[in-house]
């Protein structure tokens, strides 16, 4: 089971217009893959197809050796977790109770959790370093802390694949780095992360692999260095940039150029 | 998280105590010892000399008991449907009365009462027609609120609009279709003065079944508070759950409105108190606020039938009198959290 | 919120349709007594309304709007019904009154229609619309009828006689009215024990002793079980059981007969539960003695 997530010939059509076209992609275990591309490139649609919120027009999504189209909601919830872009959580619950929600796929019909679920919740709070917040009410948290609770939930859900939809948008740089460091720390074997990011420099710095989408098609997949070239950016974003090298990590840094009109 | 047996049993005991106390309080003075004697006599546990007027038996068994029980089930139904609507709309200000759902139920009952005045079926038709009115109104409110992504203002405003429209239709029907509209008016004011065992037999089953459904689904009520896609990713069929809540709570509201008329704010106050005491987990909230709702309405009704002895005041007036300011307080407080 | 408005509506509907509770008249005309013997009214006359203001009427009123069932019946009875050019939607008696233009109901008046009729006088028994009418330069006579005293019906008859310059007819009607009441009184033996009675308007709403209905019961030597309420209120069902009325008068006997709680009440046990056929008792007008007779005939079989 080398390829955890495999997407074959995936297309999605909405009102006769292809939003995604012929996507082919494999993700081996343990990798943090960044999905980048301009607005409207099809990033959220790709995520929705993987989570099963939308059904593809063509193609297949395989997780491990199972086609997700054939899975029940409950089974799928043990394979894929999603960190949504907007934290939306009931404000009068504690952090612990909220993270415990994520154990839902493992509970019985009436939904009462057992000791195993409590342990898993505690563990994920520790892993995401928010154990100290566990008794706080959601309404008292900052937006960075709320984002961390969402990540902690996905950890507690204990799925081999985690999708993170713009986890750093609306955050200041300190919280952006905190969140991405948390995700980086969670990386381990048998677990794949797919993360969509607007900020190309953060993507370049944190991701092992980047997938550049434009107008519903994959332009290129590869290491940040191979994807973030001046030509690729010019083609997809339609803008002039310069690529530098990070002084410590040797990853590419993208910086704009002032255009005289 | 284990089922809150301790709290539930404790509050059930308190509720029972309240019921017994309410049965022993009333405009006619019957001492608790006499009540005890009458009950044991009726149950034929031990042989007792009959030393009370016949009328006391009637007062206890045919007036106070059905009345306390009816107030109890109506309070339970209103409170649980309030909590369920709050889950559905992700909004602590939802309430069957404020959302115009109760008025919708009242309108369809009015239609039935004015159109089929002398039908013998009427008592059985009432809950069903109340249900259809409730479900139409909640669907409209839900549709509008979903379009606006659950904004508080939209929710409350659409509730007010629906309540105004349905109440206007109700007033119109009352004015122009039936010369004797007093029974209807008296029903609309809300109250338990004409409580009977037969009414409990009609609405009791509806309320108990839908209460059972609400309690068993309360875990899902928690999950729909999350981002919809995330909830689906956690294995929840959100649209199915929402549909169940809408139908189930409308049954509850309709059953409550059928014989008790429009009693406001119980569905708002009770879940809120429980939330402050025990947190927002719906697995706690549903059963406990149901018990609190039953107790609260029993107490209110006891007040309404004793405070101006021998005169009754409609219990709906009492709950509105205390619930209104409470709602304003909540409104002031909630804005801070939601924006 | 809207609930309040329904309650207001209910209040006004009760006010208009069941004048049992409240409708009666205060003696207001200062000239009334001194002018009894004269056949013609000397104009102008002053009538004291319920706001303690003198309403001066300079000549016999020819066109009036009367928003009160009792006043309409009185006017028809003294032969001045044709001077009514507008009334409210709940008028039921006499038959001719149904042809009169409807210019209002419990909640609203149609001010344009009222102005269009160019009335010399607008009569109202609650002051909700007084200000609006005054603003439009209409002469408004407002007599608050929440106070009770059923013998004052004759005084109101005389007042209408003066207003319309039909003093003779009004006097005749008053005489007839008083005679009817006296006849009723003479038929009653006040030394007998008074039977207990409960008058249900609907859903156990009933009238207390200080109301017109309360006085009717007193006249008929009946003991109102709602003797300790004031005005008009909903009586506790258990009080009804405890006080055990011998007679129940109700528009919906079913609500008592179907409820097992009441099965031990003597009125139910002895099948002494009745419905009044006419609405005469709910309008404090000339038909009122008829209503009293109807009630009496239900209670006293030899009536």
PDB file of N, CA, C and O in Angstrom, chain B residues 35-71:
ATOM      1  N   UNK B  35     -55.554  14.724  50.641  1.00  0.00           N
ATOM      2  CA  UNK B  35     -55.212  14.255  49.297  1.00  0.00           C
ATOM      3  C   UNK B  35     -54.631  12.852  49.372  1.00  0.00           C
ATOM      4  O   UNK B  35     -55.010  11.949  48.614  1.00  0.00           O
ATOM      5  N   UNK B  36     -53.739  12.666  50.323  1.00  0.00           N
ATOM      6  CA  UNK B  36     -53.119  11.358  50.518  1.00  0.00           C
ATOM      7  C   UNK B  36     -54.195  10.308  50.782  1.00  0.00           C
ATOM      8  O   UNK B  36     -54.195   9.220  50.206  1.00  0.00           O
ATOM      9  N   UNK B  37     -55.151  10.676  51.641  1.00  0.00           N
ATOM     10  CA  UNK B  37     -56.238   9.751  51.973  1.00  0.00           C
ATOM     11  C   UNK B  37     -57.049   9.420  50.723  1.00  0.00           C
ATOM     12  O   UNK B  37     -57.358   8.257  50.454  1.00  0.00           O
ATOM     13  N   UNK B  38     -57.378  10.468  49.960  1.00  0.00           N
ATOM     14  CA  UNK B  38     -58.214  10.255  48.777  1.00  0.00           C
ATOM     15  C   UNK B  38     -57.506   9.353  47.771  1.00  0.00           C
ATOM     16  O   UNK B  38     -58.101   8.434  47.203  1.00  0.00           O
ATOM     17  N   UNK B  39     -56.206   9.609  47.584  1.00  0.00           N
ATOM     18  CA  UNK B  39     -55.455   8.804  46.616  1.00  0.00           C
ATOM     19  C   UNK B  39     -55.375   7.350  47.072  1.00  0.00           C
ATOM     20  O   UNK B  39     -55.618   6.426  46.281  1.00  0.00           O
ATOM     21  N   UNK B  40     -55.072   7.137  48.340  1.00  0.00           N
ATOM     22  CA  UNK B  40     -55.000   5.749  48.824  1.00  0.00           C
ATOM     23  C   UNK B  40     -56.369   5.087  48.732  1.00  0.00           C
ATOM     24  O   UNK B  40     -56.478   3.914  48.382  1.00  0.00           O
ATOM     25  N   UNK B  41     -57.406   5.866  48.982  1.00  0.00           N
ATOM     26  CA  UNK B  41     -58.753   5.316  48.883  1.00  0.00           C
ATOM     27  C   UNK B  41     -59.033   4.878  47.447  1.00  0.00           C
ATOM     28  O   UNK B  41     -59.531   3.789  47.194  1.00  0.00           O
ATOM     29  N   UNK B  42     -58.650   5.737  46.518  1.00  0.00           N
ATOM     30  CA  UNK B  42     -58.905   5.443  45.103  1.00  0.00           C
ATOM     31  C   UNK B  42     -58.096   4.240  44.637  1.00  0.00           C
ATOM     32  O   UNK B  42     -58.560   3.427  43.842  1.00  0.00           O
ATOM     33  N   UNK B  43     -56.866   4.166  45.114  1.00  0.00           N
ATOM     34  CA  UNK B  43     -56.009   3.047  44.701  1.00  0.00           C
ATOM     35  C   UNK B  43     -56.374   1.768  45.440  1.00  0.00           C
ATOM     36  O   UNK B  43     -55.867   0.704  45.119  1.00  0.00           O
ATOM     37  N   UNK B  44     -57.215   1.895  46.459  1.00  0.00           N
ATOM     38  CA  UNK B  44     -57.660   0.761  47.271  1.00  0.00           C
ATOM     39  C   UNK B  44     -56.501  -0.018  47.860  1.00  0.00           C
ATOM     40  O   UNK B  44     -56.483  -1.240  47.859  1.00  0.00           O
ATOM     41  N   UNK B  45     -55.499   0.736  48.314  1.00  0.00           N
ATOM     42  CA  UNK B  45     -54.362   0.075  48.970  1.00  0.00           C
ATOM     43  C   UNK B  45     -54.770  -0.411  50.348  1.00  0.00           C
ATOM     44  O   UNK B  45     -54.534  -1.558  50.704  1.00  0.00           O
ATOM     45  N   UNK B  46     -55.358   0.502  51.112  1.00  0.00           N
ATOM     46  CA  UNK B  46     -55.880   0.111  52.424  1.00  0.00           C
ATOM     47  C   UNK B  46     -57.312   0.643  52.547  1.00  0.00           C
ATOM     48  O   UNK B  46     -57.664   1.619  51.877  1.00  0.00           O
ATOM     49  N   UNK B  47     -58.080   0.020  53.379  1.00  0.00           N
ATOM     50  CA  UNK B  47     -59.458   0.480  53.571  1.00  0.00           C
ATOM     51  C   UNK B  47     -59.451   1.745  54.431  1.00  0.00           C
ATOM     52  O   UNK B  47     -58.889   1.767  55.511  1.00  0.00           O
ATOM     53  N   UNK B  48     -60.034   2.814  53.881  1.00  0.00           N
ATOM     54  CA  UNK B  48     -60.133   4.053  54.656  1.00  0.00           C
ATOM     55  C   UNK B  48     -61.589   4.491  54.692  1.00  0.00           C
ATOM     56  O   UNK B  48     -62.319   4.310  53.709  1.00  0.00           O
ATOM     57  N   UNK B  49     -61.950   5.066  55.812  1.00  0.00           N
ATOM     58  CA  UNK B  49     -63.294   5.647  55.934  1.00  0.00           C
ATOM     59  C   UNK B  49     -63.353   6.883  55.047  1.00  0.00           C
ATOM     60  O   UNK B  49     -62.455   7.728  55.085  1.00  0.00           O
ATOM     61  N   UNK B  50     -64.402   6.994  54.235  1.00  0.00           N
ATOM     62  CA  UNK B  50     -64.523   8.151  53.357  1.00  0.00           C
ATOM     63  C   UNK B  50     -65.020   9.353  54.158  1.00  0.00           C
ATOM     64  O   UNK B  50     -66.117   9.344  54.686  1.00  0.00           O
ATOM     65  N   UNK B  51     -64.179  10.396  54.262  1.00  0.00           N
ATOM     66  CA  UNK B  51     -64.544  11.514  55.140  1.00  0.00           C
ATOM     67  C   UNK B  51     -64.446  12.855  54.425  1.00  0.00           C
ATOM     68  O   UNK B  51     -64.191  13.876  55.014  1.00  0.00           O
ATOM     69  N   UNK B  52     -64.630  12.813  53.127  1.00  0.00           N
ATOM     70  CA  UNK B  52     -64.501  14.052  52.380  1.00  0.00           C
ATOM     71  C   UNK B  52     -65.648  14.129  51.375  1.00  0.00           C
ATOM     72  O   UNK B  52     -66.221  13.106  51.004  1.00  0.00           O
ATOM     73  N   UNK B  53     -65.987  15.344  50.925  1.00  0.00           N
ATOM     74  CA  UNK B  53     -67.066  15.446  49.937  1.00  0.00           C
ATOM     75  C   UNK B  53     -66.651  14.836  48.599  1.00  0.00           C
ATOM     76  O   UNK B  53     -65.456  14.836  48.245  1.00  0.00           O
ATOM     77  N   UNK B  54     -67.641  14.333  47.897  1.00  0.00           N
ATOM     78  CA  UNK B  54     -67.428  13.730  46.570  1.00  0.00           C
ATOM     79  C   UNK B  54     -66.646  14.672  45.650  1.00  0.00           C
ATOM     80  O   UNK B  54     -65.796  14.258  44.871  1.00  0.00           O
ATOM     81  N   UNK B  55     -66.956  15.993  45.798  1.00  0.00           N
ATOM     82  CA  UNK B  55     -66.367  16.954  44.869  1.00  0.00           C
ATOM     83  C   UNK B  55     -64.843  16.983  44.965  1.00  0.00           C
ATOM     84  O   UNK B  55     -64.165  17.249  43.980  1.00  0.00           O
ATOM     85  N   UNK B  56     -64.287  16.680  46.133  1.00  0.00           N
ATOM     86  CA  UNK B  56     -62.827  16.691  46.264  1.00  0.00           C
ATOM     87  C   UNK B  56     -62.183  15.671  45.337  1.00  0.00           C
ATOM     88  O   UNK B  56     -61.147  15.934  44.732  1.00  0.00           O
ATOM     89  N   UNK B  57     -62.814  14.512  45.245  1.00  0.00           N
ATOM     90  CA  UNK B  57     -62.267  13.478  44.358  1.00  0.00           C
ATOM     91  C   UNK B  57     -62.225  13.984  42.926  1.00  0.00           C
ATOM     92  O   UNK B  57     -61.237  13.819  42.217  1.00  0.00           O
ATOM     93  N   UNK B  58     -63.349  14.591  42.517  1.00  0.00           N
ATOM     94  CA  UNK B  58     -63.426  15.104  41.153  1.00  0.00           C
ATOM     95  C   UNK B  58     -62.368  16.170  40.921  1.00  0.00           C
ATOM     96  O   UNK B  58     -61.715  16.207  39.881  1.00  0.00           O
ATOM     97  N   UNK B  59     -62.202  17.041  41.910  1.00  0.00           N
ATOM     98  CA  UNK B  59     -61.227  18.128  41.765  1.00  0.00           C
ATOM     99  C   UNK B  59     -59.824  17.566  41.607  1.00  0.00           C
ATOM    100  O   UNK B  59     -59.057  17.983  40.738  1.00  0.00           O
ATOM    101  N   UNK B  60     -59.494  16.562  42.419  1.00  0.00           N
ATOM    102  CA  UNK B  60     -58.136  16.035  42.357  1.00  0.00           C
ATOM    103  C   UNK B  60     -57.915  15.186  41.103  1.00  0.00           C
ATOM    104  O   UNK B  60     -56.939  15.388  40.372  1.00  0.00           O
ATOM    105  N   UNK B  61     -58.841  14.280  40.817  1.00  0.00           N
ATOM    106  CA  UNK B  61     -58.588  13.345  39.727  1.00  0.00           C
ATOM    107  C   UNK B  61     -58.954  13.892  38.359  1.00  0.00           C
ATOM    108  O   UNK B  61     -58.346  13.530  37.371  1.00  0.00           O
ATOM    109  N   UNK B  62     -59.965  14.740  38.308  1.00  0.00           N
ATOM    110  CA  UNK B  62     -60.413  15.174  36.987  1.00  0.00           C
ATOM    111  C   UNK B  62     -60.040  16.604  36.650  1.00  0.00           C
ATOM    112  O   UNK B  62     -60.210  17.029  35.523  1.00  0.00           O
ATOM    113  N   UNK B  63     -59.565  17.341  37.630  1.00  0.00           N
ATOM    114  CA  UNK B  63     -59.152  18.708  37.312  1.00  0.00           C
ATOM    115  C   UNK B  63     -57.662  18.887  37.523  1.00  0.00           C
ATOM    116  O   UNK B  63     -56.916  19.154  36.590  1.00  0.00           O
ATOM    117  N   UNK B  64     -57.205  18.693  38.730  1.00  0.00           N
ATOM    118  CA  UNK B  64     -55.802  19.022  38.993  1.00  0.00           C
ATOM    119  C   UNK B  64     -54.842  18.048  38.318  1.00  0.00           C
ATOM    120  O   UNK B  64     -53.872  18.472  37.703  1.00  0.00           O
ATOM    121  N   UNK B  65     -55.113  16.746  38.421  1.00  0.00           N
ATOM    122  CA  UNK B  65     -54.171  15.796  37.835  1.00  0.00           C
ATOM    123  C   UNK B  65     -54.026  15.950  36.327  1.00  0.00           C
ATOM    124  O   UNK B  65     -52.908  16.092  35.832  1.00  0.00           O
ATOM    125  N   UNK B  66     -55.132  15.940  35.555  1.00  0.00           N
ATOM    126  CA  UNK B  66     -54.937  16.121  34.111  1.00  0.00           C
ATOM    127  C   UNK B  66     -54.296  17.466  33.799  1.00  0.00           C
ATOM    128  O   UNK B  66     -53.501  17.584  32.872  1.00  0.00           O
ATOM    129  N   UNK B  67     -54.605  18.444  34.620  1.00  0.00           N
ATOM    130  CA  UNK B  67     -54.095  19.771  34.363  1.00  0.00           C
ATOM    131  C   UNK B  67     -52.582  19.829  34.565  1.00  0.00           C
ATOM    132  O   UNK B  67     -51.840  20.346  33.729  1.00  0.00           O
ATOM    133  N   UNK B  68     -52.139  19.283  35.685  1.00  0.00           N
ATOM    134  CA  UNK B  68     -50.702  19.272  35.965  1.00  0.00           C
ATOM    135  C   UNK B  68     -49.978  18.441  34.911  1.00  0.00           C
ATOM    136  O   UNK B  68     -48.928  18.846  34.395  1.00  0.00           O
ATOM    137  N   UNK B  69     -50.575  17.296  34.546  1.00  0.00           N
ATOM    138  CA  UNK B  69     -49.929  16.461  33.537  1.00  0.00           C
ATOM    139  C   UNK B  69     -49.884  17.157  32.175  1.00  0.00           C
ATOM    140  O   UNK B  69     -48.865  17.125  31.483  1.00  0.00           O
ATOM    141  N   UNK B  70     -50.980  17.805  31.812  1.00  0.00           N
ATOM    142  CA  UNK B  70     -51.010  18.492  30.517  1.00  0.00           C
ATOM    143  C   UNK B  70     -49.979  19.616  30.495  1.00  0.00           C
ATOM    144  O   UNK B  70     -49.220  19.754  29.535  1.00  0.00           O
ATOM    145  N   UNK B  71     -49.933  20.396  31.576  1.00  0.00           N
ATOM    146  CA  UNK B  71     -48.922  21.460  31.644  1.00  0.00           C
ATOM    147  C   UNK B  71     -47.536  20.848  31.537  1.00  0.00           C
ATOM    148  O   UNK B  71     -46.655  21.381  30.858  1.00  0.00           O
TER     149      UNK B  71
END
